């Protein structure tokens, strides 16, 4: 793979997670990284002083010198930016990390034959532990996929999907961490009701979650682990009964459906 010149349009936390992962895991394959932001000079100054990158307030000037363009901005910002980008691209790989913006959307707004891809990481990308989904457009070559795999490697694990699968699974891998954090918040609040201080309550809950996830990652089925903890007729079973009586599984189903609907712009 040739060394890559990568332009990030957007300088937020996800952009930082991606290019910091690249610099950590694949620096030998990077010729340059340029990060753009139109309005926040302080943010650009911080990134330039922290990482081995270039920064600019004018992304248009950097397009011609880049062979990969990463759109790291909100979904609603894509349409007007793509109109400007379409007049300047000439075969570069264009990648978005925005919810609801698949490769077919990029292809429809960019010149014919533009290679386009969609990556959906989650917030754990900031520590190299994301479970990222990605889909590619019809003009993406094996070489482009090699570049995508390099980008993904710096964020954690990844799974290639169809565009429709990414639409459906974004809520599971991208948004569900927020559901888990809400669960953690609620457990911490309950723990504090027993006259436990904030820091101890947080430590108890976080380590419980960490150990539980570690066991899941070991390969044992969630249902088997649940049964190992649950003695029939015991205290855990009584707590699970409350969740079941409130139709916990249906609540999760509805939360995923609502997230996916919103991500599609409905």
Backbone as CSV, one residue per row, in Angstrom:
resi,resn,N_x,N_y,N_z,CA_x,CA_y,CA_z,C_x,C_y,C_z
1,UNK,0.839,-1.191,0.000,0.000,0.000,0.000,0.880,1.249,0.000
2,UNK,0.559,2.188,-0.878,1.285,3.449,-0.915,0.996,4.262,0.340
3,UNK,1.914,5.154,0.691,1.682,6.025,1.830,0.501,6.948,1.534
4,UNK,-0.309,7.181,2.554,-1.562,7.898,2.359,-1.486,9.331,2.852
5,UNK,-2.145,10.212,2.104,-2.332,11.601,2.508,-3.813,11.768,2.840
6,UNK,-4.104,11.943,4.111,-5.488,11.886,4.589,-5.930,13.254,5.082
7,UNK,-7.072,13.697,4.582,-7.675,14.958,4.995,-8.912,14.664,5.845
8,UNK,-8.972,15.252,7.022,-10.158,15.177,7.874,-10.899,16.503,7.789
9,UNK,-12.150,16.444,7.374,-13.004,17.630,7.399,-13.853,17.511,8.655
10,UNK,-13.471,18.254,9.665,-14.034,18.109,10.999,-12.929,17.743,11.971
11,UNK,-12.937,18.377,13.137,-11.833,18.203,14.082,-12.322,17.827,15.471
12,UNK,-13.462,17.137,15.536,-14.033,16.751,16.819,-13.377,15.518,17.415
13,UNK,-14.034,14.969,18.444,-13.466,13.834,19.170,-13.311,12.602,18.304
14,UNK,-14.260,12.355,17.387,-14.149,11.159,16.568,-13.017,11.290,15.561
15,UNK,-12.865,12.471,14.972,-11.728,12.683,14.084,-10.424,12.448,14.827
16,UNK,-10.329,12.992,16.036,-9.115,12.821,16.838,-8.871,11.344,17.152
17,UNK,-9.931,10.613,17.487,-9.782,9.185,17.784,-9.243,8.431,16.574
18,UNK,-9.736,8.788,15.382,-9.315,8.075,14.177,-7.864,8.386,13.835
19,UNK,-7.502,9.667,13.798,-6.127,9.948,13.363,-5.096,9.629,14.447
20,UNK,-5.485,9.691,15.719,-4.533,9.280,16.757,-4.290,7.778,16.685
21,UNK,-5.349,7.016,16.347,-5.182,5.569,16.160,-4.298,5.262,14.970
22,UNK,-4.469,6.024,13.896,-3.624,5.847,12.718,-2.159,6.107,13.036
23,UNK,-1.901,7.178,13.771,-0.528,7.524,14.106,0.099,6.509,15.054
24,UNK,-0.739,5.871,15.865,-0.232,4.862,16.799,0.011,3.530,16.108
25,UNK,-0.928,3.106,15.261,-0.904,1.752,14.709,-0.295,1.659,13.312
26,UNK,-0.373,2.733,12.534,-0.015,2.621,11.105,0.785,3.808,10.597
27,UNK,1.599,4.403,11.436,2.304,5.620,11.041,3.184,5.411,9.815
28,UNK,3.692,4.184,9.653,4.577,3.922,8.517,3.849,4.003,7.177
29,UNK,2.509,3.937,7.220,1.715,4.014,5.990,1.135,5.411,5.756
30,UNK,1.486,6.363,6.598,0.926,7.707,6.510,1.984,8.692,6.018
31,UNK,1.676,9.361,4.923,2.550,10.434,4.457,2.208,11.736,5.161
32,UNK,0.903,12.009,5.282,0.484,13.233,5.970,-0.959,13.102,6.429
33,UNK,-1.264,13.818,7.503,-2.642,13.951,7.986,-2.911,15.437,8.140
34,UNK,-3.981,15.898,7.498,-4.391,17.294,7.612,-5.784,17.333,8.219
35,UNK,-5.960,18.164,9.220,-7.246,18.275,9.919,-7.764,19.693,9.758
36,UNK,-9.032,19.804,9.362,-9.605,21.127,9.102,-10.764,21.422,10.042
37,UNK,-10.905,22.685,10.341,-12.008,23.184,11.150,-12.162,24.663,10.813
38,UNK,-13.366,25.060,10.483,-13.547,26.424,9.988,-13.566,27.483,11.091
39,UNK,-14.002,27.116,12.284,-14.302,28.155,13.267,-13.522,28.071,14.575
40,UNK,-12.974,26.916,14.925,-12.357,26.750,16.238,-10.834,26.691,16.114
41,UNK,-10.207,27.865,16.093,-8.754,27.918,15.950,-8.045,27.305,17.149
42,UNK,-8.627,27.471,18.330,-8.011,26.921,19.537,-7.948,25.397,19.461
43,UNK,-8.994,24.797,18.918,-9.014,23.334,18.767,-7.910,22.897,17.805
44,UNK,-7.768,23.580,16.696,-6.719,23.245,15.734,-5.333,23.421,16.341
45,UNK,-5.159,24.488,17.109,-3.860,24.715,17.754,-3.532,23.577,18.714
46,UNK,-4.545,23.139,19.463,-4.335,22.025,20.401,-3.942,20.749,19.656
47,UNK,-4.652,20.428,18.584,-4.370,19.191,17.844,-2.981,19.240,17.213
48,UNK,-2.624,20.392,16.661,-1.304,20.506,16.020,-0.175,20.371,17.038
49,UNK,-0.375,20.911,18.234,0.660,20.831,19.257,0.741,19.445,19.903
50,UNK,-0.336,18.663,19.758,-0.393,17.357,20.415,0.015,16.215,19.495
51,UNK,-0.276,16.354,18.200,-0.056,15.264,17.252,0.832,15.723,16.093
52,UNK,1.360,14.748,15.391,2.188,15.019,14.210,1.285,15.167,12.992
53,UNK,0.581,16.303,12.934,-0.379,16.545,11.856,-0.264,17.986,11.390
54,UNK,-0.916,18.264,10.241,-1.087,19.625,9.758,-2.533,20.037,10.008
55,UNK,-2.769,21.316,10.160,-4.133,21.812,10.369,-4.403,22.952,9.389
56,UNK,-5.683,23.152,9.106,-6.078,24.239,8.214,-7.505,24.667,8.526
57,UNK,-7.791,25.944,8.310,-9.153,26.447,8.432,-9.880,26.378,7.096
58,UNK,-9.172,25.994,6.036,-9.744,25.951,4.683,-9.497,24.573,4.078
59,UNK,-10.446,23.666,4.242,-10.268,22.302,3.752,-10.165,22.252,2.227
60,UNK,-10.760,23.206,1.551,-10.755,23.191,0.084,-9.335,23.208,-0.479
61,UNK,-8.448,23.917,0.207,-7.075,24.026,-0.278,-6.301,22.718,-0.139
62,UNK,-6.812,21.800,0.682,-6.096,20.545,0.941,-6.619,19.369,0.127
63,UNK,-7.762,19.522,-0.526,-8.381,18.394,-1.235,-7.472,17.836,-2.320
64,UNK,-6.921,18.708,-3.134,-6.120,18.255,-4.284,-4.878,17.493,-3.862
65,UNK,-4.413,17.717,-2.645,-3.193,17.065,-2.168,-3.482,15.826,-1.327
66,UNK,-4.745,15.399,-1.259,-5.142,14.258,-0.416,-5.648,13.121,-1.283
67,UNK,-5.416,11.894,-0.835,-6.019,10.764,-1.555,-7.097,10.062,-0.745
68,UNK,-7.277,10.471,0.513,-8.397,9.994,1.324,-8.998,11.204,2.027
69,UNK,-10.327,11.311,1.979,-11.025,12.420,2.640,-12.019,11.823,3.626
70,UNK,-11.851,12.162,4.901,-12.729,11.642,5.954,-13.660,12.762,6.403
71,UNK,-14.951,12.533,6.269,-15.958,13.511,6.672,-16.362,13.210,8.114
72,UNK,-15.816,13.991,9.047,-16.045,13.764,10.473,-16.876,14.901,11.038
73,UNK,-18.124,14.948,10.618,-19.012,16.047,11.007,-20.431,15.518,11.101
74,UNK,-21.373,16.293,11.654,-22.740,15.809,11.838,-23.433,15.497,10.512
75,UNK,-24.418,14.616,10.533,-25.134,14.248,9.300,-25.701,15.454,8.555
76,UNK,-26.274,16.400,9.305,-26.934,17.544,8.657,-25.963,18.467,7.937
77,UNK,-24.676,18.352,8.241,-23.678,19.200,7.577,-23.210,18.613,6.252
78,UNK,-23.595,17.368,5.950,-23.053,16.694,4.771,-23.528,17.277,3.445
79,UNK,-24.825,17.513,3.316,-25.344,17.902,1.998,-24.701,19.180,1.469
80,UNK,-24.658,20.264,2.251,-24.017,21.474,1.704,-22.517,21.285,1.474
81,UNK,-21.849,20.535,2.337,-20.423,20.339,2.140,-20.141,19.496,0.899
82,UNK,-20.954,18.463,0.672,-20.739,17.606,-0.492,-20.908,18.371,-1.798
83,UNK,-21.769,19.389,-1.794,-21.915,20.217,-2.994,-20.599,20.930,-3.309
84,UNK,-19.933,21.407,-2.263,-18.645,22.061,-2.457,-17.553,21.051,-2.791
85,UNK,-17.603,19.909,-2.139,-16.579,18.894,-2.346,-16.660,18.299,-3.748
86,UNK,-17.871,18.147,-4.260,-18.060,17.520,-5.573,-17.308,18.253,-6.681
87,UNK,-17.149,19.548,-6.524,-16.465,20.337,-7.555,-14.950,20.234,-7.462
88,UNK,-14.477,19.544,-6.411,-13.026,19.525,-6.172,-12.414,18.136,-6.136
89,UNK,-13.224,17.095,-6.032,-12.677,15.739,-5.942,-12.298,15.216,-7.323
90,UNK,-11.334,14.317,-7.324,-10.919,13.693,-8.581,-10.467,12.258,-8.315
91,UNK,-11.392,11.467,-7.789,-11.107,10.051,-7.573,-10.642,9.689,-6.186
92,UNK,-10.585,10.658,-5.252,-10.184,10.333,-3.888,-11.230,9.447,-3.215
93,UNK,-10.757,8.611,-2.291,-11.662,7.824,-1.450,-12.303,8.765,-0.443
94,UNK,-13.639,8.804,-0.424,-14.373,9.663,0.507,-15.066,8.770,1.530
95,UNK,-14.790,9.035,2.795,-15.306,8.216,3.896,-16.070,9.110,4.859
96,UNK,-17.262,8.681,5.264,-18.000,9.407,6.290,-18.097,8.568,7.555
97,UNK,-18.167,9.262,8.702,-18.379,8.572,9.977,-19.671,9.070,10.627
98,UNK,-20.594,9.587,9.811,-21.846,10.155,10.317,-22.973,9.133,10.274
99,UNK,-23.807,9.146,11.281,-24.961,8.254,11.330,-25.910,8.555,10.176
100,UNK,-26.386,7.499,9.531,-27.403,7.630,8.490,-26.890,8.006,7.115
101,UNK,-25.575,8.232,6.964,-25.029,8.665,5.674,-24.246,7.510,5.052
102,UNK,-24.939,6.689,4.269,-24.306,5.523,3.664,-23.552,5.855,2.392
103,UNK,-22.807,4.885,1.843,-22.054,5.127,0.614,-22.942,5.516,-0.566
104,UNK,-24.156,5.008,-0.616,-25.042,5.376,-1.731,-25.390,6.864,-1.682
105,UNK,-25.510,7.422,-0.488,-25.771,8.861,-0.337,-24.574,9.654,-0.843
106,UNK,-23.376,9.221,-0.456,-22.171,9.909,-0.927,-22.059,9.839,-2.448
107,UNK,-22.309,8.652,-2.994,-22.218,8.476,-4.453,-23.202,9.382,-5.196
108,UNK,-24.392,9.563,-4.603,-25.406,10.391,-5.255,-25.043,11.873,-5.252
109,UNK,-24.161,12.274,-4.348,-23.825,13.688,-4.216,-22.404,14.014,-4.689
110,UNK,-21.687,13.013,-5.161,-20.311,13.224,-5.616,-20.178,12.791,-7.071
111,UNK,-19.092,13.141,-7.742,-18.947,12.781,-9.158,-19.044,11.270,-9.392
112,UNK,-19.476,10.897,-10.576,-19.586,9.497,-10.964,-18.261,8.776,-10.746
113,UNK,-18.369,7.548,-10.252,-17.213,6.673,-10.011,-16.389,7.041,-8.774
114,UNK,-16.885,7.955,-7.950,-16.169,8.279,-6.713,-16.224,7.086,-5.759
115,UNK,-15.078,6.604,-5.266,-15.096,5.534,-4.256,-15.557,6.107,-2.919
116,UNK,-16.560,5.483,-2.334,-17.166,6.013,-1.109,-17.336,4.894,-0.084
117,UNK,-17.205,5.255,1.175,-17.355,4.275,2.245,-17.962,4.932,3.477
118,UNK,-18.546,4.101,4.323,-19.216,4.547,5.539,-18.654,3.744,6.701
119,UNK,-18.122,4.447,7.686,-17.627,3.805,8.906,-18.470,4.291,10.076
120,UNK,-18.974,3.351,10.871,-19.709,3.714,12.078,-18.970,3.174,13.300
121,UNK,-18.090,3.998,13.891,-17.428,3.601,15.125,-18.324,3.913,16.323
122,UNK,-17.831,3.643,17.514,-18.493,4.151,18.709,-17.469,4.876,19.581
123,UNK,-17.924,5.396,20.712,-17.054,6.253,21.514,-15.815,5.515,22.033
124,UNK,-15.861,4.196,22.095,-14.691,3.449,22.556,-13.536,3.533,21.567
125,UNK,-13.773,4.120,20.395,-12.680,4.371,19.453,-11.604,5.240,20.091
126,UNK,-11.987,6.082,21.050,-11.025,6.974,21.691,-9.998,6.212,22.524
127,UNK,-10.288,4.959,22.874,-9.320,4.142,23.612,-8.936,2.894,22.810
128,UNK,-9.229,2.899,21.505,-8.857,1.779,20.644,-9.665,0.526,20.874
129,UNK,-10.913,0.676,21.380,-11.739,-0.491,21.694,-13.107,-0.427,21.024
130,UNK,-13.214,0.287,19.919,-14.500,0.384,19.221,-14.894,-0.950,18.582
131,UNK,-16.188,-1.155,18.452,-16.714,-2.183,17.561,-17.326,-1.414,16.399
132,UNK,-16.554,-1.237,15.345,-16.964,-0.398,14.219,-17.594,-1.238,13.115
133,UNK,-18.610,-0.692,12.491,-19.215,-1.275,11.297,-18.771,-0.447,10.094
134,UNK,-18.663,-1.099,8.935,-18.363,-0.309,7.747,-18.984,-0.948,6.510
135,UNK,-19.290,-0.087,5.550,-19.850,-0.520,4.263,-19.170,0.270,3.165
136,UNK,-19.047,-0.342,2.004,-18.334,0.304,0.902,-19.258,0.471,-0.294
137,UNK,-18.950,1.485,-1.092,-19.703,1.741,-2.309,-19.232,0.883,-3.462
138,UNK,-19.878,1.053,-4.601,-19.638,0.174,-5.747,-18.322,0.440,-6.462
139,UNK,-17.654,1.572,-6.155,-16.408,1.900,-6.853,-15.172,1.726,-5.955
140,UNK,-15.351,1.097,-4.810,-14.236,0.861,-3.887,-13.459,-0.371,-4.334
141,UNK,-12.154,-0.212,-4.486,-11.283,-1.296,-4.939,-10.657,-2.018,-3.748
142,UNK,-9.929,-3.094,-4.049,-9.214,-3.815,-2.987,-8.218,-2.900,-2.288
143,UNK,-7.575,-2.025,-3.048,-6.615,-1.095,-2.448,-7.311,-0.123,-1.504
144,UNK,-8.491,0.346,-1.899,-9.259,1.214,-1.010,-9.637,0.476,0.269
145,UNK,-10.031,-0.779,0.131,-10.418,-1.551,1.319,-9.228,-1.739,2.242
146,UNK,-8.051,-1.866,1.675,-6.853,-1.988,2.499,-6.650,-0.711,3.321
147,UNK,-6.916,0.428,2.700,-6.818,1.701,3.410,-7.869,1.768,4.518
148,UNK,-9.081,1.357,4.208,-10.147,1.354,5.214,-9.784,0.473,6.398
149,UNK,-9.236,-0.698,6.126,-8.849,-1.604,7.199,-7.763,-0.991,8.066
150,UNK,-6.867,-0.230,7.461,-5.832,0.465,8.217,-6.465,1.504,9.146
151,UNK,-7.423,2.259,8.630,-8.107,3.267,9.447,-8.835,2.607,10.607
152,UNK,-9.520,1.513,10.314,-10.315,0.823,11.327,-9.441,0.192,12.408
153,UNK,-8.280,-0.297,12.021,-7.400,-0.991,12.964,-7.014,-0.101,14.135
154,UNK,-6.875,1.188,13.880,-6.495,2.107,14.937,-7.597,2.376,15.937
155,UNK,-8.829,1.956,15.627,-9.954,2.217,16.528,-10.392,1.001,17.319
156,UNK,-9.962,-0.203,16.920,-10.398,-1.414,17.605,-10.769,-2.496,16.618
157,UNK,-11.889,-3.144,16.860,-12.361,-4.205,15.979,-13.384,-3.659,14.988
158,UNK,-13.569,-4.391,13.864,-14.482,-3.905,12.825,-15.172,-5.069,12.140
159,UNK,-16.341,-4.781,11.577,-17.110,-5.773,10.842,-17.635,-5.148,9.560
160,UNK,-17.310,-5.755,8.421,-17.837,-5.277,7.151,-19.282,-5.715,7.008
161,UNK,-20.133,-4.799,6.559,-21.568,-5.055,6.434,-22.074,-4.487,5.110
162,UNK,-23.305,-4.835,4.781,-23.976,-4.114,3.710,-24.420,-2.762,4.267
163,UNK,-24.747,-1.852,3.373,-25.212,-0.539,3.817,-26.464,-0.673,4.678
164,UNK,-27.390,-1.532,4.276,-28.624,-1.718,5.041,-28.330,-2.276,6.426
165,UNK,-27.364,-3.179,6.521,-27.000,-3.742,7.828,-26.421,-2.664,8.745
166,UNK,-25.618,-1.756,8.182,-25.086,-0.675,9.018,-26.221,0.204,9.528
167,UNK,-27.182,0.517,8.661,-28.349,1.287,9.102,-29.032,0.600,10.283
168,UNK,-29.207,-0.708,10.187,-29.948,-1.443,11.215,-29.145,-1.671,12.492
169,UNK,-27.815,-1.782,12.359,-26.980,-2.158,13.501,-26.310,-0.976,14.190
170,UNK,-26.431,0.215,13.611,-25.813,1.390,14.228,-26.295,1.582,15.664
171,UNK,-27.574,1.331,15.889,-28.106,1.500,17.245,-27.477,0.521,18.221
172,UNK,-27.106,-0.665,17.734,-26.546,-1.689,18.607,-25.099,-1.369,18.969
173,UNK,-24.291,-1.047,17.963,-22.868,-0.830,18.226,-22.526,0.632,18.488
174,UNK,-23.304,1.546,17.933,-22.982,2.957,18.057,-23.710,3.675,19.177
175,UNK,-25.000,3.408,19.336,-25.812,4.124,20.316,-26.011,3.360,21.617
176,UNK,-26.009,2.049,21.565,-26.267,1.260,22.773,-25.261,1.497,23.896
177,UNK,-23.999,1.898,23.607,-23.150,2.278,24.740,-23.805,3.325,25.646
178,UNK,-24.576,4.256,25.063,-25.268,5.250,25.889,-26.302,4.583,26.781
179,UNK,-26.945,3.523,26.256,-27.910,2.789,27.082,-27.194,2.116,28.249
180,UNK,-26.020,1.547,27.961,-25.235,0.898,29.014,-24.777,1.920,30.057
181,UNK,-24.342,3.095,29.603,-23.907,4.121,30.548,-25.078,4.595,31.413
182,UNK,-26.261,4.651,30.831,-27.457,5.025,31.594,-27.754,3.967,32.659
183,UNK,-27.594,2.710,32.278,-27.756,1.600,33.224,-26.748,1.756,34.361
184,UNK,-25.487,2.083,34.007,-24.451,2.267,35.024,-24.796,3.438,35.945
185,UNK,-25.248,4.549,35.364,-25.655,5.699,36.178,-26.729,5.306,37.183
186,UNK,-27.729,4.556,36.709,-28.841,4.159,37.574,-28.357,3.254,38.701
187,UNK,-27.458,2.305,38.393,-26.912,1.421,39.428,-26.109,2.211,40.463
188,UNK,-25.335,3.177,39.984,-24.550,4.004,40.906,-25.478,4.799,41.826
189,UNK,-26.543,5.357,41.256,-27.496,6.122,42.071,-28.153,5.235,43.124
190,UNK,-28.511,4.025,42.745,-29.114,3.097,43.710,-28.115,2.739,44.801
191,UNK,-26.858,2.500,44.401,-25.820,2.132,45.365,-25.626,3.227,46.402
192,UNK,-25.684,4.488,45.968,-25.480,5.610,46.887,-26.612,5.724,47.913
193,UNK,-27.760,5.137,47.602,-28.874,5.161,48.553,-28.560,4.373,49.826
194,UNK,-27.554,3.511,49.753,-27.166,2.703,50.911,-26.020,3.366,51.687
195,UNK,-25.966,4.720,51.619,-24.954,5.514,52.321,-23.523,5.198,51.870
196,UNK,-23.388,4.870,50.587,-22.078,4.644,49.985,-21.657,5.942,49.286
197,UNK,-20.404,6.361,49.475,-19.968,7.609,48.857,-19.879,7.458,47.330
198,UNK,-19.864,8.592,46.637,-19.924,8.604,45.176,-18.810,7.768,44.547
199,UNK,-17.578,7.976,44.999,-16.434,7.311,44.377,-16.494,5.799,44.573
200,UNK,-16.861,5.372,45.772,-16.956,3.928,46.030,-18.084,3.309,45.227
201,UNK,-19.211,4.008,45.142,-20.349,3.498,44.364,-19.947,3.310,42.908
202,UNK,-19.247,4.306,42.369,-18.806,4.204,40.976,-17.834,3.044,40.801
203,UNK,-16.885,2.896,41.713,-15.907,1.820,41.618,-16.585,0.450,41.644
204,UNK,-17.552,0.290,42.523,-18.262,-0.994,42.628,-18.967,-1.344,41.322
205,UNK,-19.676,-0.369,40.763,-20.463,-0.627,39.552,-19.557,-0.827,38.344
206,UNK,-18.545,0.026,38.195,-17.671,-0.063,37.021,-16.924,-1.393,37.005
207,UNK,-16.401,-1.819,38.141,-15.681,-3.090,38.163,-16.619,-4.268,37.924
208,UNK,-17.844,-4.178,38.442,-18.828,-5.230,38.177,-19.097,-5.345,36.681
209,UNK,-19.275,-4.198,36.022,-19.523,-4.210,34.579,-18.302,-4.726,33.817
210,UNK,-17.127,-4.273,34.224,-15.891,-4.680,33.546,-15.699,-6.192,33.631
211,UNK,-15.880,-6.750,34.812,-15.724,-8.194,34.976,-16.770,-8.969,34.203
212,UNK,-17.990,-8.458,34.183,-19.071,-9.139,33.468,-18.805,-9.146,31.966
213,UNK,-18.341,-8.014,31.429,-18.028,-7.933,30.005,-16.843,-8.825,29.663
214,UNK,-15.864,-8.896,30.565,-14.717,-9.773,30.332,-15.159,-11.223,30.210
215,UNK,-16.119,-11.633,31.014,-16.630,-13.001,30.926,-17.395,-13.217,29.625
216,UNK,-18.148,-12.225,29.205,-18.839,-12.312,27.920,-17.842,-12.442,26.779
217,UNK,-16.763,-11.651,26.853,-15.773,-11.687,25.784,-15.035,-13.018,25.761
218,UNK,-15.081,-13.747,26.854,-14.463,-15.070,26.887,-15.185,-16.093,26.034
219,UNK,-16.397,-15.769,25.581,-17.102,-16.640,24.650,-18.318,-17.352,25.202
220,UNK,-18.525,-17.279,26.500,-19.693,-17.935,27.085,-20.964,-17.190,26.693
221,UNK,-22.031,-17.947,26.417,-23.293,-17.324,26.022,-23.859,-16.479,27.168
222,UNK,-24.424,-15.301,26.852,-25.010,-14.469,27.906,-26.049,-15.207,28.745
223,UNK,-26.866,-16.014,28.074,-27.898,-16.747,28.825,-27.280,-17.727,29.812
224,UNK,-26.166,-18.350,29.428,-25.492,-19.282,30.341,-24.910,-18.542,31.535
225,UNK,-24.299,-17.392,31.282,-23.747,-16.602,32.379,-24.854,-16.125,33.313
226,UNK,-25.975,-15.706,32.730,-27.105,-15.279,33.562,-27.566,-16.408,34.464
227,UNK,-27.663,-17.611,33.909,-28.120,-18.753,34.695,-27.121,-19.136,35.789
228,UNK,-25.821,-18.901,35.517,-24.809,-19.200,36.535,-24.964,-18.301,37.758
229,UNK,-25.423,-17.076,37.520,-25.598,-16.124,38.617,-26.926,-16.338,39.334
230,UNK,-27.880,-16.933,38.643,-29.265,-16.981,39.120,-29.619,-18.335,39.718
231,UNK,-29.790,-18.367,41.022,-30.296,-19.572,41.688,-31.814,-19.566,41.599
232,UNK,-32.414,-20.650,41.101,-33.885,-20.689,41.013,-34.533,-20.367,42.353
233,UNK,-35.429,-19.388,42.324,-36.119,-19.003,43.542,-35.307,-18.130,44.469
234,UNK,-34.090,-17.746,44.047,-33.209,-16.958,44.896,-33.365,-15.460,44.712
235,UNK,-32.420,-14.714,45.323,-32.505,-13.257,45.322,-32.344,-12.674,43.921
236,UNK,-31.357,-13.194,43.144,-31.154,-12.686,41.782,-32.379,-12.950,40.925
237,UNK,-32.966,-14.125,41.074,-34.167,-14.472,40.318,-35.298,-13.497,40.616
238,UNK,-35.371,-13.046,41.862,-36.427,-12.106,42.233,-36.206,-10.752,41.551
239,UNK,-34.945,-10.344,41.468,-34.641,-9.095,40.768,-34.915,-9.194,39.282
240,UNK,-34.535,-10.321,38.679,-34.811,-10.528,37.254,-36.307,-10.533,36.968
241,UNK,-37.063,-11.041,37.916,-38.518,-11.085,37.736,-39.080,-9.673,37.576
242,UNK,-38.525,-8.712,38.314,-38.974,-7.317,38.183,-38.688,-6.803,36.771
243,UNK,-37.477,-7.086,36.252,-37.140,-6.658,34.891,-38.070,-7.308,33.872
244,UNK,-38.338,-8.580,34.050,-39.215,-9.299,33.121,-40.644,-8.789,33.202
245,UNK,-41.105,-8.472,34.422,-42.472,-7.965,34.585,-42.642,-6.596,33.932
246,UNK,-41.538,-5.844,33.846,-41.584,-4.546,33.179,-41.179,-4.658,31.709
247,UNK,-41.107,-5.899,31.226,-40.850,-6.185,29.807,-39.546,-5.539,29.337
248,UNK,-38.463,-5.847,30.061,-37.157,-5.263,29.778,-36.723,-5.503,28.334
249,UNK,-36.937,-6.718,27.821,-36.523,-7.038,26.447,-37.252,-6.173,25.426
250,UNK,-38.538,-5.901,25.681,-39.312,-5.053,24.772,-38.824,-3.609,24.826
251,UNK,-38.458,-3.144,26.013,-37.918,-1.787,26.154,-36.664,-1.625,25.310
252,UNK,-35.770,-2.617,25.364,-34.542,-2.562,24.565,-34.876,-2.576,23.076
253,UNK,-35.808,-3.437,22.694,-36.237,-3.528,21.294,-36.748,-2.175,20.804
254,UNK,-37.582,-1.529,21.618,-38.159,-0.244,21.225,-37.094,0.856,21.180
255,UNK,-36.122,0.803,22.086,-35.046,1.794,22.087,-34.200,1.678,20.818
256,UNK,-33.901,0.449,20.401,-33.134,0.230,19.177,-33.925,0.720,17.962
257,UNK,-35.213,0.394,17.923,-36.049,0.801,16.789,-36.142,2.322,16.696
258,UNK,-36.302,2.993,17.834,-36.410,4.455,17.839,-35.102,5.100,17.388
259,UNK,-33.982,4.532,17.818,-32.679,5.059,17.421,-32.474,4.927,15.926
260,UNK,-32.765,3.756,15.381,-32.602,3.536,13.948,-33.507,4.443,13.120
261,UNK,-34.718,4.640,13.597,-35.656,5.512,12.878,-35.134,6.937,12.812
262,UNK,-34.632,7.418,13.935,-34.102,8.783,13.975,-32.852,8.918,13.121
263,UNK,-31.984,7.907,13.156,-30.735,7.949,12.378,-31.008,7.998,10.881
264,UNK,-32.140,7.429,10.453,-32.508,7.447,9.033,-33.196,8.760,8.652
265,UNK,-33.408,9.630,9.635,-34.024,10.923,9.357,-35.519,10.895,9.386
266,UNK,-36.108,9.835,9.978,-37.564,9.732,10.048,-38.106,10.342,11.331
